[in-house]
PDB file of C-alpha atoms in Angstrom:
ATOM      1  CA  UNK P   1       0.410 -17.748  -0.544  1.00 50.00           C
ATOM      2  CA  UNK P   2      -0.409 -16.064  -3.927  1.00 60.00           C
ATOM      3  CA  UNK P   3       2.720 -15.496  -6.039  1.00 84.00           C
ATOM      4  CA  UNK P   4       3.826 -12.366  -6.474  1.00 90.00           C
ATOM      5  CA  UNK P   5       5.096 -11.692 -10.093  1.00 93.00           C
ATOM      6  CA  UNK P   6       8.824 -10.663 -10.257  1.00 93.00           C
ATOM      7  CA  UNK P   7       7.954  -7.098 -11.802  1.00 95.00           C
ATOM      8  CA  UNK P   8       6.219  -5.865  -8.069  1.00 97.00           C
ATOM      9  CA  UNK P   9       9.237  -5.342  -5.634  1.00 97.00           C
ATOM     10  CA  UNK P  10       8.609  -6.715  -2.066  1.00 97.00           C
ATOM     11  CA  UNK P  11       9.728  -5.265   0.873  1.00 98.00           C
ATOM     12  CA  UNK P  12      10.367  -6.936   3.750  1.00 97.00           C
ATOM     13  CA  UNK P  13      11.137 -10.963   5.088  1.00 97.00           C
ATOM     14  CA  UNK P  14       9.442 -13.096   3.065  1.00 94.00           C
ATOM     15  CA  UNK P  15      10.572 -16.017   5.085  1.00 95.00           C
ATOM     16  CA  UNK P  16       9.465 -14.515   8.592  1.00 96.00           C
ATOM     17  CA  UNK P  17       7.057 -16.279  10.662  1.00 97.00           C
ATOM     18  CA  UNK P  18       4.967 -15.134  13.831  1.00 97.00           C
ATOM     19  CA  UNK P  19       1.167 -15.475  14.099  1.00 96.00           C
ATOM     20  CA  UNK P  20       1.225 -12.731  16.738  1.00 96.00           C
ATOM     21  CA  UNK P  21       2.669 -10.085  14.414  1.00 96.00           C
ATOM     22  CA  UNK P  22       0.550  -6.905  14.333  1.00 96.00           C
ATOM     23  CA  UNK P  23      -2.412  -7.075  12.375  1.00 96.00           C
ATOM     24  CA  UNK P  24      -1.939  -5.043   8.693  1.00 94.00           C
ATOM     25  CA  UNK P  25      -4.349  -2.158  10.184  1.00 93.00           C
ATOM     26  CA  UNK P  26      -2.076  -1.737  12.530  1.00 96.00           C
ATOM     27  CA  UNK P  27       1.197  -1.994  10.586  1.00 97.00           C
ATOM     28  CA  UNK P  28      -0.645   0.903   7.873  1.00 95.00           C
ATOM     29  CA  UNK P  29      -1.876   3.306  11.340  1.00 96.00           C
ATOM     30  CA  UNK P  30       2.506   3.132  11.959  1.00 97.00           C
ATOM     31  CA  UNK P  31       3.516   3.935   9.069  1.00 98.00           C
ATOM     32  CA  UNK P  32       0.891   6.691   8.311  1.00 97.00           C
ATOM     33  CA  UNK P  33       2.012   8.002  11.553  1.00 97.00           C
ATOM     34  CA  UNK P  34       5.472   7.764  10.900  1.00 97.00           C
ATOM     35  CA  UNK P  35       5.507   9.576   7.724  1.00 97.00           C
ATOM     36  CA  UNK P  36       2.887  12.301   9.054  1.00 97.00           C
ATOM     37  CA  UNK P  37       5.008  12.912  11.683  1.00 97.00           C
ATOM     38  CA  UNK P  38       8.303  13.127   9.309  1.00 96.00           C
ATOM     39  CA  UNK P  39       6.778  15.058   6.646  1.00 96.00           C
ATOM     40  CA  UNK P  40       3.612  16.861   8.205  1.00 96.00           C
ATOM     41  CA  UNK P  41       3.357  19.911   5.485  1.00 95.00           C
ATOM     42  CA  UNK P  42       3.861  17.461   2.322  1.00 95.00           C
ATOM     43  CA  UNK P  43       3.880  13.620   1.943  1.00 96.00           C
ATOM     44  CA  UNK P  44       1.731  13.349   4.748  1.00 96.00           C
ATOM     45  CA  UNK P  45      -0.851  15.902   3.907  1.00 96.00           C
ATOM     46  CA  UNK P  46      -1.247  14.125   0.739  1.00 96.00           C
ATOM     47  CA  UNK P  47      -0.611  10.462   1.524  1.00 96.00           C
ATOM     48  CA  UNK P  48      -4.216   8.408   1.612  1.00 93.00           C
ATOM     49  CA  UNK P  49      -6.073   5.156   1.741  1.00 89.00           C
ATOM     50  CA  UNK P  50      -8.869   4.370  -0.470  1.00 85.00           C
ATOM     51  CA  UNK P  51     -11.802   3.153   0.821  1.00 74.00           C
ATOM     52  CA  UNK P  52     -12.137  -0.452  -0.447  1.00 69.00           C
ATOM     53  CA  UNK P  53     -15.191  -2.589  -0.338  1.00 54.00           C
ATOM     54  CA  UNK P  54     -14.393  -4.653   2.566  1.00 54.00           C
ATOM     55  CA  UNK P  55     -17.307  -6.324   4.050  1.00 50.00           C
ATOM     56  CA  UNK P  56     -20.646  -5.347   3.569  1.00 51.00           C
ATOM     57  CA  UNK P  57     -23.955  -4.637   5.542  1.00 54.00           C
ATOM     58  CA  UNK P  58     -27.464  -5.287   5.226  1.00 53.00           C
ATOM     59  CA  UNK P  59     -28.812  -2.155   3.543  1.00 54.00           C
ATOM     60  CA  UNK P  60     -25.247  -0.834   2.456  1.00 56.00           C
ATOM     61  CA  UNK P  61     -25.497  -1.825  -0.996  1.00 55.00           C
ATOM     62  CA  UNK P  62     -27.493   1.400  -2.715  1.00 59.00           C
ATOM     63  CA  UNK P  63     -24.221   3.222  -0.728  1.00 63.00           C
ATOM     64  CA  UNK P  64     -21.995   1.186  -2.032  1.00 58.00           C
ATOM     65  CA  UNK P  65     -22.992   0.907  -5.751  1.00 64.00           C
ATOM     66  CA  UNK P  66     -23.164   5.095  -5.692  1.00 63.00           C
ATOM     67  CA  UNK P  67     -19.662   4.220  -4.211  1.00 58.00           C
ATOM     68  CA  UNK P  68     -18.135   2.530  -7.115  1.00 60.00           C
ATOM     69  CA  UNK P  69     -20.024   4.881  -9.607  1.00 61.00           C
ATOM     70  CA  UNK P  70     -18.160   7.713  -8.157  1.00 55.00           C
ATOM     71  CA  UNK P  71     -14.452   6.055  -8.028  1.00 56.00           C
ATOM     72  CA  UNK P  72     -14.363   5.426  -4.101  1.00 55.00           C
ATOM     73  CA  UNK P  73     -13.975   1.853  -4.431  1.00 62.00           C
ATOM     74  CA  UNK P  74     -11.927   0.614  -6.887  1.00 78.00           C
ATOM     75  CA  UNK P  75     -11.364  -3.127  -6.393  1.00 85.00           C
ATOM     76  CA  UNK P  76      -8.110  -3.838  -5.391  1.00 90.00           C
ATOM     77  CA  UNK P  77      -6.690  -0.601  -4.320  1.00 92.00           C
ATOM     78  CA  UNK P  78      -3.556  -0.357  -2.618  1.00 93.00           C
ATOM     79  CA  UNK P  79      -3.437   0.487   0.954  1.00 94.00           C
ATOM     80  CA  UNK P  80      -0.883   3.674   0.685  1.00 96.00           C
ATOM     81  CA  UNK P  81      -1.287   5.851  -2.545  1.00 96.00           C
ATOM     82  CA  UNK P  82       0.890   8.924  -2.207  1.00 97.00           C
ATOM     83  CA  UNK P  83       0.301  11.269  -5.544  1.00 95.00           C
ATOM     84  CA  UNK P  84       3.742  12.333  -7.239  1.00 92.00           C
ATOM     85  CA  UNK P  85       6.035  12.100  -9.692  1.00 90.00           C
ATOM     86  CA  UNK P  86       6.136   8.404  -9.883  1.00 95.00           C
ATOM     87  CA  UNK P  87       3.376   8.095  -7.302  1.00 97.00           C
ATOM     88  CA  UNK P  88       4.426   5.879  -4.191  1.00 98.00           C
ATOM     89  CA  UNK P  89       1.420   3.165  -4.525  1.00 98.00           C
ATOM     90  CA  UNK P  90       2.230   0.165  -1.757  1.00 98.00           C
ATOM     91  CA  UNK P  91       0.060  -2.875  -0.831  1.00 97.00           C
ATOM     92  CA  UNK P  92       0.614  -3.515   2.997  1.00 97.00           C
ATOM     93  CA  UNK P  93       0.420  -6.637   4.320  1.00 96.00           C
ATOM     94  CA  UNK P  94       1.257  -8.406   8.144  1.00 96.00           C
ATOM     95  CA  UNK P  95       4.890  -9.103   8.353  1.00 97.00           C
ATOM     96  CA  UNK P  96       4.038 -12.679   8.703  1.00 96.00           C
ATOM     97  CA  UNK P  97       2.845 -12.770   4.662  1.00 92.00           C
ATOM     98  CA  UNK P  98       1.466 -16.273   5.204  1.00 92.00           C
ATOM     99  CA  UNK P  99      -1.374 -14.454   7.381  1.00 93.00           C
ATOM    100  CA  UNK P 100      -3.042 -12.025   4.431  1.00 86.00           C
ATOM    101  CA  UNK P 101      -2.762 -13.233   0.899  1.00 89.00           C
ATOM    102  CA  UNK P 102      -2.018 -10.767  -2.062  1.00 92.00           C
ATOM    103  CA  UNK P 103      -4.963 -10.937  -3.998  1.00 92.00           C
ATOM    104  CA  UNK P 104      -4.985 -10.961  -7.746  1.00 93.00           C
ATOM    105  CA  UNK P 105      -6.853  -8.039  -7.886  1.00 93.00           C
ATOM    106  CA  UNK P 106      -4.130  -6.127  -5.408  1.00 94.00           C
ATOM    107  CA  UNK P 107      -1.886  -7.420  -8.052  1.00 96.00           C
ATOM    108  CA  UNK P 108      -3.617  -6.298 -11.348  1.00 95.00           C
ATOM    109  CA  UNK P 109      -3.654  -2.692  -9.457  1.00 95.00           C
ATOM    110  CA  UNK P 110      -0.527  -2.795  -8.528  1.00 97.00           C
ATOM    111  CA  UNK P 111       0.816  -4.051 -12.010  1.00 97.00           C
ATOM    112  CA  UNK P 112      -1.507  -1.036 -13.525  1.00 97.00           C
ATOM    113  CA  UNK P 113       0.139   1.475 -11.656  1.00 97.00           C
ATOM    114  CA  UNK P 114       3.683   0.128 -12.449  1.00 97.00           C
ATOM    115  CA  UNK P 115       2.508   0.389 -16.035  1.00 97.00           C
ATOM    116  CA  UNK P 116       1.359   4.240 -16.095  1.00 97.00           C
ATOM    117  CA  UNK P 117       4.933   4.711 -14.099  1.00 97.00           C
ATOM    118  CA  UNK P 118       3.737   4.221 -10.417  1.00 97.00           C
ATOM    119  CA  UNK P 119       6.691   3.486  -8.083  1.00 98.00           C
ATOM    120  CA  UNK P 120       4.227  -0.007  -6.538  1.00 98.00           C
ATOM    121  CA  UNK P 121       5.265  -2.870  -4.067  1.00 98.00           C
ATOM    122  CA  UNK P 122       4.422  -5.181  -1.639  1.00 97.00           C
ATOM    123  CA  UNK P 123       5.484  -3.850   1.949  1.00 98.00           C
ATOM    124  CA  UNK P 124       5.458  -6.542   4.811  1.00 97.00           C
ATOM    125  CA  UNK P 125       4.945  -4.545   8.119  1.00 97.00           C
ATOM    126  CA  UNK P 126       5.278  -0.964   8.763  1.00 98.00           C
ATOM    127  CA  UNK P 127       9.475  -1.168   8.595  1.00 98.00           C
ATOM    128  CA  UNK P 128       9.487  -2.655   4.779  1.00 98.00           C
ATOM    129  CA  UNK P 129       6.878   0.452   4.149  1.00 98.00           C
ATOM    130  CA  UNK P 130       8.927   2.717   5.634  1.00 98.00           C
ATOM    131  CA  UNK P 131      12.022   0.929   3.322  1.00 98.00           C
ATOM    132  CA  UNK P 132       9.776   1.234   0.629  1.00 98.00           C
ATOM    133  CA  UNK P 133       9.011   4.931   1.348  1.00 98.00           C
ATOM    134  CA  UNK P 134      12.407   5.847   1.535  1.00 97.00           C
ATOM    135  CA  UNK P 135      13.414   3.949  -2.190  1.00 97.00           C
ATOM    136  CA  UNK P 136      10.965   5.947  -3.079  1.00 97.00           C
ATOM    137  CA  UNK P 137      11.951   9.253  -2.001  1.00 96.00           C
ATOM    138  CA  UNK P 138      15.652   8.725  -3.240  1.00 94.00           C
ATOM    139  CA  UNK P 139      14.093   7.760  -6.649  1.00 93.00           C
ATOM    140  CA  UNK P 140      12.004  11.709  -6.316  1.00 88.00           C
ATOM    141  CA  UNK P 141      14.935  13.423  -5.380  1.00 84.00           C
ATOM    142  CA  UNK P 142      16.823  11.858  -8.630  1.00 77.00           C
ATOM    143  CA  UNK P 143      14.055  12.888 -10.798  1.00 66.00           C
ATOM    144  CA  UNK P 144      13.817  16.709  -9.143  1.00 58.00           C
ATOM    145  CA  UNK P 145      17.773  17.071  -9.654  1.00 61.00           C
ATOM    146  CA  UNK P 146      17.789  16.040 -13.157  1.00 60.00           C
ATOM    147  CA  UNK P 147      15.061  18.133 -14.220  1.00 58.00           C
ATOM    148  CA  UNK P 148      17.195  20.954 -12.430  1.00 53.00           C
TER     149      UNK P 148
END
């Protein structure tokens, strides 16, 4: 496992361990769902995924270079970017962390959104994100009473 520098909070067990935990696409189409289904006229109209370069195909790579010219791929993206004031950017990984490694390219993203005032973390499993989202929220409904 990849360490994880102090400065990126990370929800969740670290020391849980189950090879049959759901897979991380799973975990993100939960929590997606989840906060849709909580908050269907704001954070989940605006809450996305970036399309990341994942595997490619024969023939894909004219696509994908026009891609990256045009900002769709950004290596290293975080799975859950939620625009606001911080935005919520998470990197979602199995709750099992010993099955997906961080990579140091999650990290430098994640560290570059801390940096520009990003709320970012590591979520393992779809409860940590939701724990995550929640932080989050309480740190958004601070900022809008104070600027009341």
């Amino acid at each position: 496992m990849k360490k994880i520098p102090s400065h990126i909070k990370i929800y969740g067990d670290q020391s849980y361990r189950n090879k049959k935990c759901p897979h991380e696409a799973n975990e993100q189409v939960t929590f997606i769902n989840r906060v849709r289904a909580a908050y269907p006229e704001t954070y989940g109209k605006i809450l996305l995924h970036p399309k990341n370069e994942g595997q490619k195909k024969d023939g894909q790579f004219a696509s994908i270079n026009k891609d990256k010219a045009m900002g769709h791929l950004t290596k290293g993206a975080s799975d859950i970017i939620i625009p606001g004031s911080p935005a919520f950017v998470c990197e979602l990984k199995r709750r099992d962390i010993t099955l997906r490694e961080v990579t140091d390219e999650q990290i430098e993203y994640l560290t570059a959104a801390q940096n520009v005032g990003a709320f970012a973390c590591v979520a393992l499993g779809a409860d940590a994100a939701t724990e995550a989202f929640n932080d989050w929220l309480n740190i958004c409904k601070k900022d809008l009473t104070s600027k009341s």
